[in-house]
Each structure stands twice: as C-alpha cells, then as structure tokens.
CSV table of C-alpha atoms in Angstrom, one decimal:
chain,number,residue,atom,x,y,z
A,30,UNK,CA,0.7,-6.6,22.5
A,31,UNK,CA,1.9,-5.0,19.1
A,32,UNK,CA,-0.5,-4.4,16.6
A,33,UNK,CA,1.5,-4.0,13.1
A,34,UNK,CA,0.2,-3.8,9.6
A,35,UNK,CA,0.5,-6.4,6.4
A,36,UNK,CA,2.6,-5.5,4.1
A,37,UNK,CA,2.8,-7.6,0.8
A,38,UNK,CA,3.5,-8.4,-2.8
A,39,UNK,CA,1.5,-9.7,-5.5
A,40,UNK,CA,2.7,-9.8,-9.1
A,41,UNK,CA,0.5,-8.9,-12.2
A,42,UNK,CA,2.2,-11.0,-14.7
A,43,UNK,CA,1.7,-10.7,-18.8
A,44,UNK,CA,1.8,-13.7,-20.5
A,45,UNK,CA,1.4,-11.1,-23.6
A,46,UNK,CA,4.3,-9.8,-25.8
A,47,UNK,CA,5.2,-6.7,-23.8
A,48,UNK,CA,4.4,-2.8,-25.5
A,49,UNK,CA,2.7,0.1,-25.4
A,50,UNK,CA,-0.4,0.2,-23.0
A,51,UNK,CA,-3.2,-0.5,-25.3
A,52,UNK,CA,-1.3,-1.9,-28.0
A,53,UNK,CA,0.5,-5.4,-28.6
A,54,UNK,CA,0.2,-6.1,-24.5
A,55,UNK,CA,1.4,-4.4,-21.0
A,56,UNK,CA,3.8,-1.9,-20.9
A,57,UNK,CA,6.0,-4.0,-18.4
A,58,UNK,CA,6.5,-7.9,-18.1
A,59,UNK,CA,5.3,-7.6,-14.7
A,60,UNK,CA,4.0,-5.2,-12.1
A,61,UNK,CA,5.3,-6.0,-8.5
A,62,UNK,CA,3.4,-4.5,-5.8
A,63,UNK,CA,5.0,-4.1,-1.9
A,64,UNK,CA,2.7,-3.1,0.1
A,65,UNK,CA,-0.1,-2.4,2.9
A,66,UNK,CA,-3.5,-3.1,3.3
A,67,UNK,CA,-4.4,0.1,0.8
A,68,UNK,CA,-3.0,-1.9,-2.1
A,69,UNK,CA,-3.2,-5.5,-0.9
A,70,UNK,CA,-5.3,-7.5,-3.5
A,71,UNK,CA,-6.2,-10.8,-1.3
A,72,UNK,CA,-2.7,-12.1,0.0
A,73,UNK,CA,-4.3,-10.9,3.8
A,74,UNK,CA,-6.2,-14.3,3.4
A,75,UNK,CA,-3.3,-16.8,3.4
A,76,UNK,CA,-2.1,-14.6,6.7
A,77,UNK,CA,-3.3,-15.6,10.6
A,78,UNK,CA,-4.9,-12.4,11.7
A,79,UNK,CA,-8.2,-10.8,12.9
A,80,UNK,CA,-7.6,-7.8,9.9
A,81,UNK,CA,-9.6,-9.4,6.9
A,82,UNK,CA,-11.8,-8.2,4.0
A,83,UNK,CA,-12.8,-11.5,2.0
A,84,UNK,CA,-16.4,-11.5,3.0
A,85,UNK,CA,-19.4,-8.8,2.6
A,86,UNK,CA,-19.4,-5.6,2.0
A,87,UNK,CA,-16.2,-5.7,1.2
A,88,UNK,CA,-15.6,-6.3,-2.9
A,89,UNK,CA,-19.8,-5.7,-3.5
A,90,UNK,CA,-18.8,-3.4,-6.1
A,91,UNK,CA,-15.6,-5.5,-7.3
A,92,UNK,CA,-15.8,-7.7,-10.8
A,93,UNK,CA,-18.6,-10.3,-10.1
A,94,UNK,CA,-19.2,-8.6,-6.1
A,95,UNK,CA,-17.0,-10.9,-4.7
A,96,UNK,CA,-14.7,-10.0,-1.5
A,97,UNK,CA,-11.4,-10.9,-3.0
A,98,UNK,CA,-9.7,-9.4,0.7
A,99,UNK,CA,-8.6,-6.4,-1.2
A,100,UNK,CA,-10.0,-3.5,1.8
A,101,UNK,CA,-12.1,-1.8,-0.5
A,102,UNK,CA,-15.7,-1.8,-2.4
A,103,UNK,CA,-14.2,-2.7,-5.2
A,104,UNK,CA,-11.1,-1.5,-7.1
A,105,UNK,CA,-7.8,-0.5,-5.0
A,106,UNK,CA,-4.6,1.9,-6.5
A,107,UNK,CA,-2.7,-0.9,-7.9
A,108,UNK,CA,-5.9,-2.3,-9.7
A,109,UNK,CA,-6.0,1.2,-11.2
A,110,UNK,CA,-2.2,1.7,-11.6
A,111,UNK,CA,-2.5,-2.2,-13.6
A,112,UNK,CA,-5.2,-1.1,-15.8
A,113,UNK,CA,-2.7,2.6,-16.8
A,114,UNK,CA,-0.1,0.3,-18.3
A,115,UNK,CA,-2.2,-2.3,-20.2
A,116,UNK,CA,-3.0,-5.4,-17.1
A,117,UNK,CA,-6.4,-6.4,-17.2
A,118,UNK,CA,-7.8,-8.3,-14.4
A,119,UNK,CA,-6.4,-9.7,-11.0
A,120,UNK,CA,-2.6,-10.8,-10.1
A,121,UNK,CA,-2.1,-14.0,-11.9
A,122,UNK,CA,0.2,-15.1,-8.3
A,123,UNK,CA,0.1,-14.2,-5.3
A,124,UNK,CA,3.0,-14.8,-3.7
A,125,UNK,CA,2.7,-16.6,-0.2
A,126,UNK,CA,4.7,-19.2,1.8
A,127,UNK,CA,1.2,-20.2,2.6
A,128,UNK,CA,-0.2,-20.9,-0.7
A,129,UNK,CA,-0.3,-24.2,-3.0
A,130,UNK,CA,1.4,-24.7,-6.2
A,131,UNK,CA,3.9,-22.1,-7.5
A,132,UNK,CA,2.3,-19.2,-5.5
A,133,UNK,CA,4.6,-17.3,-3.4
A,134,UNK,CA,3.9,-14.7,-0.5
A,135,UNK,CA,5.9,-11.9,-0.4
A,136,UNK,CA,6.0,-9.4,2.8
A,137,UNK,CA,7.2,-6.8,5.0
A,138,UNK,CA,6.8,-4.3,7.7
A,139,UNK,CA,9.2,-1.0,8.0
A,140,UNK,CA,7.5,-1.0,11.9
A,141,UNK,CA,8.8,-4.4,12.9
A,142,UNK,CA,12.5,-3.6,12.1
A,143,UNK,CA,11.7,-0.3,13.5
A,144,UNK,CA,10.8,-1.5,17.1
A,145,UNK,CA,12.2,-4.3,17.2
A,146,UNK,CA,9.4,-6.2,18.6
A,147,UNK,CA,8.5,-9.9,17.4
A,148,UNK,CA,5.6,-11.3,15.9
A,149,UNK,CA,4.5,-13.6,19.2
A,150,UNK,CA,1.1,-12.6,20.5
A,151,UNK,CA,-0.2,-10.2,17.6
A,152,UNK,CA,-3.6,-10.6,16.2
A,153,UNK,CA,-1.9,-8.3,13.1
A,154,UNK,CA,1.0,-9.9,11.5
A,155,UNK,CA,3.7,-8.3,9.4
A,156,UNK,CA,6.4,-10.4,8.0
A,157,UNK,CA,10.0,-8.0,8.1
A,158,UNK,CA,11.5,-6.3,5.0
A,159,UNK,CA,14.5,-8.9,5.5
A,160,UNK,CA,12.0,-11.5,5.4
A,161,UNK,CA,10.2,-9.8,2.1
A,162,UNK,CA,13.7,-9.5,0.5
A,163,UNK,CA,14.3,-13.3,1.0
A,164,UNK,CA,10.7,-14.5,-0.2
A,165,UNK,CA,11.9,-12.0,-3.6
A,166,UNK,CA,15.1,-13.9,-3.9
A,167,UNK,CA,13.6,-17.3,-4.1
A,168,UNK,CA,10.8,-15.8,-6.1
A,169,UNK,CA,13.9,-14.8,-8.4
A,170,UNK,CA,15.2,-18.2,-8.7
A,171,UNK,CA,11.8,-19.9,-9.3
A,172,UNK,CA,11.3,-17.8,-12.4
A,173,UNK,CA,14.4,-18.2,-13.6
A,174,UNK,CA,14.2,-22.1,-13.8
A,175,UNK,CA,10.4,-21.7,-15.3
A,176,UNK,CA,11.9,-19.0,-17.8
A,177,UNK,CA,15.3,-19.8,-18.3
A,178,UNK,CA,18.1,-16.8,-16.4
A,179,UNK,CA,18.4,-14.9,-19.3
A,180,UNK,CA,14.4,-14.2,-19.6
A,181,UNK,CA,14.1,-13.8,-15.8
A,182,UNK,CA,16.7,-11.5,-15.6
A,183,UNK,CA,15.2,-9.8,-18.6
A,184,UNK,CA,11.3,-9.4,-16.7
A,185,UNK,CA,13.2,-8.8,-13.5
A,186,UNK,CA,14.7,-5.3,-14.6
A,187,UNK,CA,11.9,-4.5,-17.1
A,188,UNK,CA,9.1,-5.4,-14.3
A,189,UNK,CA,7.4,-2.4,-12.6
A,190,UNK,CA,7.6,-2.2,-9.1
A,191,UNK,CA,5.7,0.1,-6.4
A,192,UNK,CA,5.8,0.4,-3.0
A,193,UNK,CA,3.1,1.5,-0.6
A,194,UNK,CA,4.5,1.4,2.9
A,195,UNK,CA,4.5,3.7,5.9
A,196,UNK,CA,1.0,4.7,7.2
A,197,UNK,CA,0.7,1.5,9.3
A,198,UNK,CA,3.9,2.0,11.0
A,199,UNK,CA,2.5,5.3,12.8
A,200,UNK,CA,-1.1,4.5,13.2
A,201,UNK,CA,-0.9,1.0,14.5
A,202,UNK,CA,2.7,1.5,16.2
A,203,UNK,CA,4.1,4.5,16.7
A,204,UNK,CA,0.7,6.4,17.9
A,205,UNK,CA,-0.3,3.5,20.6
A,206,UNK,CA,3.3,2.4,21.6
A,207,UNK,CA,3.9,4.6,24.5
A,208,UNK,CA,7.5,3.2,24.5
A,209,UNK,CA,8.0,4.5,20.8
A,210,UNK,CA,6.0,7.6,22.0
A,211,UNK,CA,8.3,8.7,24.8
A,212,UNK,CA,11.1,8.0,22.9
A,213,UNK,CA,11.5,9.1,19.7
A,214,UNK,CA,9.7,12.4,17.9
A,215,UNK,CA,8.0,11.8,15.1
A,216,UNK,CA,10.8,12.9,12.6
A,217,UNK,CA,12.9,10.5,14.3
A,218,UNK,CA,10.5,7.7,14.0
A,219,UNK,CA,9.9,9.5,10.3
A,220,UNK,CA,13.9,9.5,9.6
A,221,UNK,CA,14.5,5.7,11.3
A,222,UNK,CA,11.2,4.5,8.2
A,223,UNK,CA,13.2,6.4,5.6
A,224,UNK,CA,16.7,4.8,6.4
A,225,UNK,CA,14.8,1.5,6.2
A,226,UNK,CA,13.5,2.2,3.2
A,227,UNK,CA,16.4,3.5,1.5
A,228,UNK,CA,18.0,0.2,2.8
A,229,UNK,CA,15.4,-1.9,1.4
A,230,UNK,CA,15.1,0.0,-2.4
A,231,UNK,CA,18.9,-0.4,-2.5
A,232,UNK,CA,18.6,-4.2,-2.4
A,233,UNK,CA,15.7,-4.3,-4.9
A,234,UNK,CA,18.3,-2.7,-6.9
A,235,UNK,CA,20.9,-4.7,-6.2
A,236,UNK,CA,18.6,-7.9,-7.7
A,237,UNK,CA,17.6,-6.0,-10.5
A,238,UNK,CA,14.8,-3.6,-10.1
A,239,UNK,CA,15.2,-0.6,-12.1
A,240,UNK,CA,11.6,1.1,-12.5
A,241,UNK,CA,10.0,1.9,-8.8
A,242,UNK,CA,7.2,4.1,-8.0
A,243,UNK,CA,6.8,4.9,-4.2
A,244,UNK,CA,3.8,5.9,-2.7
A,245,UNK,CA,3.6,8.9,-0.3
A,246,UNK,CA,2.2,8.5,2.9
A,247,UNK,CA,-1.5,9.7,2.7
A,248,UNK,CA,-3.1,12.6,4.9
A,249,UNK,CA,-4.0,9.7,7.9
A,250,UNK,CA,-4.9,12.7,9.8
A,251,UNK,CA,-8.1,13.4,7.6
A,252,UNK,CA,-9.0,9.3,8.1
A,253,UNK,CA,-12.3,8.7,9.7
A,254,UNK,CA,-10.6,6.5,12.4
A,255,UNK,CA,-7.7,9.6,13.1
A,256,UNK,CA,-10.4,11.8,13.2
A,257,UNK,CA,-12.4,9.4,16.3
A,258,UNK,CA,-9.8,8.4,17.8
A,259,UNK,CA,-7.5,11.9,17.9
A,260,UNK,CA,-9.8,14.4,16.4
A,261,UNK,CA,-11.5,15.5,20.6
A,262,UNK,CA,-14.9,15.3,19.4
A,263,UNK,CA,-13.9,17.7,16.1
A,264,UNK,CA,-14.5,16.7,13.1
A,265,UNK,CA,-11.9,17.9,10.6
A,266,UNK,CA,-8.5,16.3,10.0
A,267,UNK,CA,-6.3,16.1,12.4
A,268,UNK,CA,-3.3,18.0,12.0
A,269,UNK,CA,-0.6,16.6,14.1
A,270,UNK,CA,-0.9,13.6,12.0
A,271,UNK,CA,-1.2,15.5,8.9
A,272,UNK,CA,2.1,17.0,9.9
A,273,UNK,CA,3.9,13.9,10.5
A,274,UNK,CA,2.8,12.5,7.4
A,275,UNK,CA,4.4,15.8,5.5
A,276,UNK,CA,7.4,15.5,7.2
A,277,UNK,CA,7.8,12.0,6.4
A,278,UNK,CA,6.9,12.9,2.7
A,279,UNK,CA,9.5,15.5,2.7
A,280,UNK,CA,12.0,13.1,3.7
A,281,UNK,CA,11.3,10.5,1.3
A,282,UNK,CA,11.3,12.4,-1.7
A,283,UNK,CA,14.6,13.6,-0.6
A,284,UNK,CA,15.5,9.7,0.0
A,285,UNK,CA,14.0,9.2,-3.8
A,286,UNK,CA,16.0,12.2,-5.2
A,287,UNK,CA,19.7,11.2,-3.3
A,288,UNK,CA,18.9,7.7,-5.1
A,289,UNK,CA,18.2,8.9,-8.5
A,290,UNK,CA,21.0,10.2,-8.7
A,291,UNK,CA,23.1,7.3,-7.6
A,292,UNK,CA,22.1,4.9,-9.7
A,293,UNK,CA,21.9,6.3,-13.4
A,294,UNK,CA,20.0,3.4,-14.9
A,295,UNK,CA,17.3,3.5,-12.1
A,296,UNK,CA,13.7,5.2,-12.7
A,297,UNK,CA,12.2,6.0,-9.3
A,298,UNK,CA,9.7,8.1,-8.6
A,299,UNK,CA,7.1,9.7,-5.6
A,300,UNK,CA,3.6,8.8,-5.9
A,301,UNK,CA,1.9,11.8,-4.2
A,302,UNK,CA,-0.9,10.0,-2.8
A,303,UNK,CA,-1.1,13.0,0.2
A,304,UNK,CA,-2.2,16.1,-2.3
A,305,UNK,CA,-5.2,14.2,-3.9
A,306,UNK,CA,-6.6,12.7,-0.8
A,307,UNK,CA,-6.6,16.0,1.3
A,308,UNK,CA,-8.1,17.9,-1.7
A,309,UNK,CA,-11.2,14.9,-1.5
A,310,UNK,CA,-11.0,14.5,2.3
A,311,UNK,CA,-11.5,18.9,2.6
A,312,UNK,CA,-13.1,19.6,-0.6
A,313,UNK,CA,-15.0,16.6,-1.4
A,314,UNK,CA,-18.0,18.8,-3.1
A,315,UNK,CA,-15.9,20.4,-5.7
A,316,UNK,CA,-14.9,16.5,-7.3
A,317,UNK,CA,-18.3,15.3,-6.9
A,318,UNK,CA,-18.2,13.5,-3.2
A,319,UNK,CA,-20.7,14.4,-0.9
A,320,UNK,CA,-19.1,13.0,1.9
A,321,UNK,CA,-15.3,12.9,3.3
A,322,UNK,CA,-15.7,12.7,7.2
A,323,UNK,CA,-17.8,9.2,7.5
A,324,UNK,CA,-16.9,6.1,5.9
A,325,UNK,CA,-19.8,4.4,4.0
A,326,UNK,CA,-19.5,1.4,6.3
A,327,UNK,CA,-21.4,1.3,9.0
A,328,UNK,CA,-21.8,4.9,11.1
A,329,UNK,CA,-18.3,5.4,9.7
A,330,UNK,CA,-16.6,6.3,12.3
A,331,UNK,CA,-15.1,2.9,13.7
A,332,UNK,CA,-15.6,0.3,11.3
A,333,UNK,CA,-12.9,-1.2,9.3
A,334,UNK,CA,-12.1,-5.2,8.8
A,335,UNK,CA,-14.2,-7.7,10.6
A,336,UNK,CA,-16.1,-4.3,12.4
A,337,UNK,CA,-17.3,-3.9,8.7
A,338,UNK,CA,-19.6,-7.3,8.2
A,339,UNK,CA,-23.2,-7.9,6.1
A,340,UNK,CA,-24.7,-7.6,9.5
A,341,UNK,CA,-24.2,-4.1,10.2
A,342,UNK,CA,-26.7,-1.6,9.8
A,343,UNK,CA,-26.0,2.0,8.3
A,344,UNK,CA,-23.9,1.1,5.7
A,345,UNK,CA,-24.6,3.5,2.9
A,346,UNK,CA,-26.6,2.0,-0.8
A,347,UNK,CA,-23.6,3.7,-3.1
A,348,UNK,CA,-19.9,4.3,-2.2
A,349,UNK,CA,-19.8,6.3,-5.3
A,350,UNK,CA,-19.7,9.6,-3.8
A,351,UNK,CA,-17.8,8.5,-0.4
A,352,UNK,CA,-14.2,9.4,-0.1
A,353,UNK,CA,-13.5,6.4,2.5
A,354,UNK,CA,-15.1,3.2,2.3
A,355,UNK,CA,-14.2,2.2,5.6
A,356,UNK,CA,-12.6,4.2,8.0
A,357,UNK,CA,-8.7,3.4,6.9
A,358,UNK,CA,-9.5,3.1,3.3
A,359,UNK,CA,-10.9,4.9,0.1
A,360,UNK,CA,-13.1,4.0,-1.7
A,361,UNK,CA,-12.9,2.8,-5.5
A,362,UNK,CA,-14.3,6.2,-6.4
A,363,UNK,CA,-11.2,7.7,-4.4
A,364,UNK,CA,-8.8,5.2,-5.5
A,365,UNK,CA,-9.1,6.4,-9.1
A,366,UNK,CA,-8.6,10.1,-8.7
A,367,UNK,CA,-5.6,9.2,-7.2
A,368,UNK,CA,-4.4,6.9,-9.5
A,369,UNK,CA,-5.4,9.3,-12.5
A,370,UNK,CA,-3.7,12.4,-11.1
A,371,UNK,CA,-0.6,10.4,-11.2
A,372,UNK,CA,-0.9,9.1,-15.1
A,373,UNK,CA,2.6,11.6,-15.4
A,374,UNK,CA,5.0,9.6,-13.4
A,375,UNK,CA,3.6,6.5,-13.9
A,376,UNK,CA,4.1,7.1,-17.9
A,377,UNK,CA,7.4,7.9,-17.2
A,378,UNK,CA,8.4,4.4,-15.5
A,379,UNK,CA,7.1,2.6,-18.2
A,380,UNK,CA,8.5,4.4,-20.8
C-alpha cells in the first residue's frame, strides 16, 4: 500500500480595498496557499483518510482552542505568512470538491506523479498536481463569473501564492518504497520533484500567477519521527536525510533562479524554511526552547495525527518552548521564527 501526503489549497480572500499591510487592507487580493500538512488550515477534513487533526490537542492553543485540522497547537506558517501582509483570521474558502456551496478543494502530490502509483487502497490520499491544476482552473472561472473577467483576472495576477511541497514525498514514499529505494538515488528522486515542480509553477504562470514564494524543504532529518524511526537509538538529527533535503534545496533554488529569469514579470522566491529549523532543532536553548528532540505530544517520539488524541498521557502543559508539537510538525512557537526570519522576501512579493 502507498502512503502519500495531502497537499492542498486554501485561499485567504480580502473583501478589503487592497494596500499596504496595516493600512487601507492586505497587501494582496488574495493569498493562495499549495501545500502539505505543515501549512494545511482544515481542508484534511473534507478528505477520506486516517491523517487528521480536528479534534484535541490539536488547535488547544488556536483562536477560541478549537481543532480547526490545521496539524499544529495553534497557528501554522501560512497563518503567520497571512497575518505579515495584512489577513486577519482564517481562509474565507476552502477549496474542496467535497464541500457545499461555492467552496472548492484544491490539491496535489509531487509523489503521486512521481511513482506513478494510484490512489486505490491508501489510508493517505493525495490528489495529483494535474488534478490541483484543474480544481485552479475551474476555481478561475467561478471567480470570474462572481467578479466579472476583468476583476478576476485582476486578483488572479495580484494574488500571493506559496507553495509548501516536498517533505512528504520522501518520508512517506521514497524512504518506505523499497521499489523507489532500489531504484533511484536520492538526487534522482530530488531532480524527478524539481522537474515536476518546475512543470507545475510554469502552468500557475501560464493562468496568471505572478508573485510565488516556495518553501524549502525543512531539515526532516532533525524530526522527532526521523530521529525514531532512522536515528539507531541516537538522538540527534539524522544526516542522510538532512543531506537529501539540502540537495533538494540546492536544486530548487536553482529551479527558482532559471525561472526568474525567464519570465520577467514573475516574482518568485525560496522560503528557507531548512536554516531556521536546524538552528531550533540543534540550538533550541539559545532562542528560548528547551526542547528540540521530543515532540510535546505524547512521549514525542511517535505520535502525530490520530496517535496524538485527549486520551494520551504525557503530553506536555505548554508547547511554548517545544520546537515540534508533534513529531512531523512545529509548533506555533516554531512556526513564527520561521515565518519572521523570512519578513525580507516575503516584503518583496508583495511589494
């Protein structure tokens, strides 16, 4: 059986005149978010699969301590990356084929098109970039009759856009697909995720995307769940993942360079989530974490999704000074040095 990641889109949407962060409204008409479970803000729940987070502990330190499904204690990247350019609150749609009214799911998994293996069987589901780019395109047309074409087109290219892909596609495929692991290295696997991404950015552009930040991989290798399952009873990070991750990295920003410079009117830019998350996951003392090798969840060492419930014991009172909240995600506390040792580049897309 495969076991893939979610990756989706939700769309912060200002219904205020747009401006300067902190001024008249949002910076952008919308913010447009691709991605995995580290920025996914709830569209997991319209989605058949055992990997959830809408119940307790999850969210306990979210607005009102409700679990929303965002894999978290409370606020994720994006939440931050909203607030930096003037959003205030949750995504006003979620986009889902699932959902009632005019909400619309969008999704998509690098590892699908990368294997080649289908959906049938998995506990959890991914939905293809292809897939993703044809949920955008009807999102596209929906807003344009709502709107009118000339005012769609007009948040369309003005919008934000980020997209936080890559991590699941070696953890939960390439590391336990012996098939993938006897076959391809991991800079082939790393350069065959890159292609696909260039592919995919190249058709955002094509429907009128023109400001995209793109996450790095984080250091997986310094994850509590790397460090269980691959660490051989050590506790630091694990470098053979670390490594991977860099090389993937190193390839993507070459990726983001090569299409900077072919399209002149496009602003895209790395999101270095790897630098600030090893300098908490090795150093968590000096920026005031006391711990970096448990998650607060349970023991920390296995929990994540449905593992991480009310009725486990061991969960620590405050995730305030916890790098990982469970043990394939930061905490809010983490999320937000991340987020605010990017404030550079993500001035730069909205400006």
């Amino acid at each position: 059986m495969s076991s893939r990641c979610l990756l989706l889109l939700a769309i912060f949407l200002s219904t205020q005149p747009t401006g300067q962060s902190g001024e008249e409204g949002p910076a952008v008409p919308a913010l447009m978010v691709f991605g995995d479970s580290l920025v996914d803000v709830g569209n997991n729940n319209y989605i058949f699969t055992i990997a959830k987070a809408n119940f307790p502990p999850y969210g306990r330190d979210f607005k009102d301590h409700v679990a929303t499904g965002r894999f978290c204690n409370g606020k994720l990247l994006i939440d931050f990356i909203a607030e930096k350019v003037g959003f205030n609150g949750s995504p006003l749609a979620y986009l889902s084929p699932e959902a009632s009214g005019q909400n619309l799911l969008l999704g998509a998994n690098f590892a699908s098109a990368a294997s080649g293996y289908n959906d049938h069987g998995t506990l959890i589901k991914a939905i293809s970039v292809s897939q993703q780019l044809k949920y955008f395109k009807d999102y596209q047309a929906k807003l344009a009759v709502v709107a009118g074409s000339s005012h769609a087109r007009s948040i369309i290219s003005g919008s934000l856009y980020i997209i936080c892909a890559g991590s699941c596609d070696f953890v939960y495929n390439y590391y336990i697909n012996p098939f993938l692991d006897t076959n391809q290295t991991a800079e082939q696997f790393s350069d065959r995720l890159v292609g696909m991404f260039n592919n995919s950015v190249t058709q955002l552009y094509e429907m009128g995307a023109r400001r995209i930040g793109v996450f790095s991989l984080p250091p997986f290798g310094c994850f509590p769940m790397a460090i269980t399952l691959y660490g051989h009873g050590r506790s630091g990070c694990v470098s053979r993942l670390n490594n991977d991750a860099q090389y993937y990295n190193m390839k993507l920003k070459a990726a983001v360079d090569s299409l900077s410079k072919k399209y002149h009117d496009l602003k895209i830019v790395v999101l270095d989530m790897y630098a600030p998350l090893y300098n908490l996951a090795t150093s968590p003392v000096s920026q005031g974490f006391t711990e970096a090798k448990r998650a607060c969840c349970g023991t920390g060492t296995v929990e994540a999704s449905i593992l991480c419930n009310s009725l486990l014991p061991g969960t620590c009172p405050s995730a305030r000074t916890y790098v990982f909240w469970d043990v394939w995600h930061p905490s809010e506390a983490a999320n937000k040095v991340v987020v605010d040792s990017l404030v550079d580049e993500i001035n730069n897309l909205v400006a």
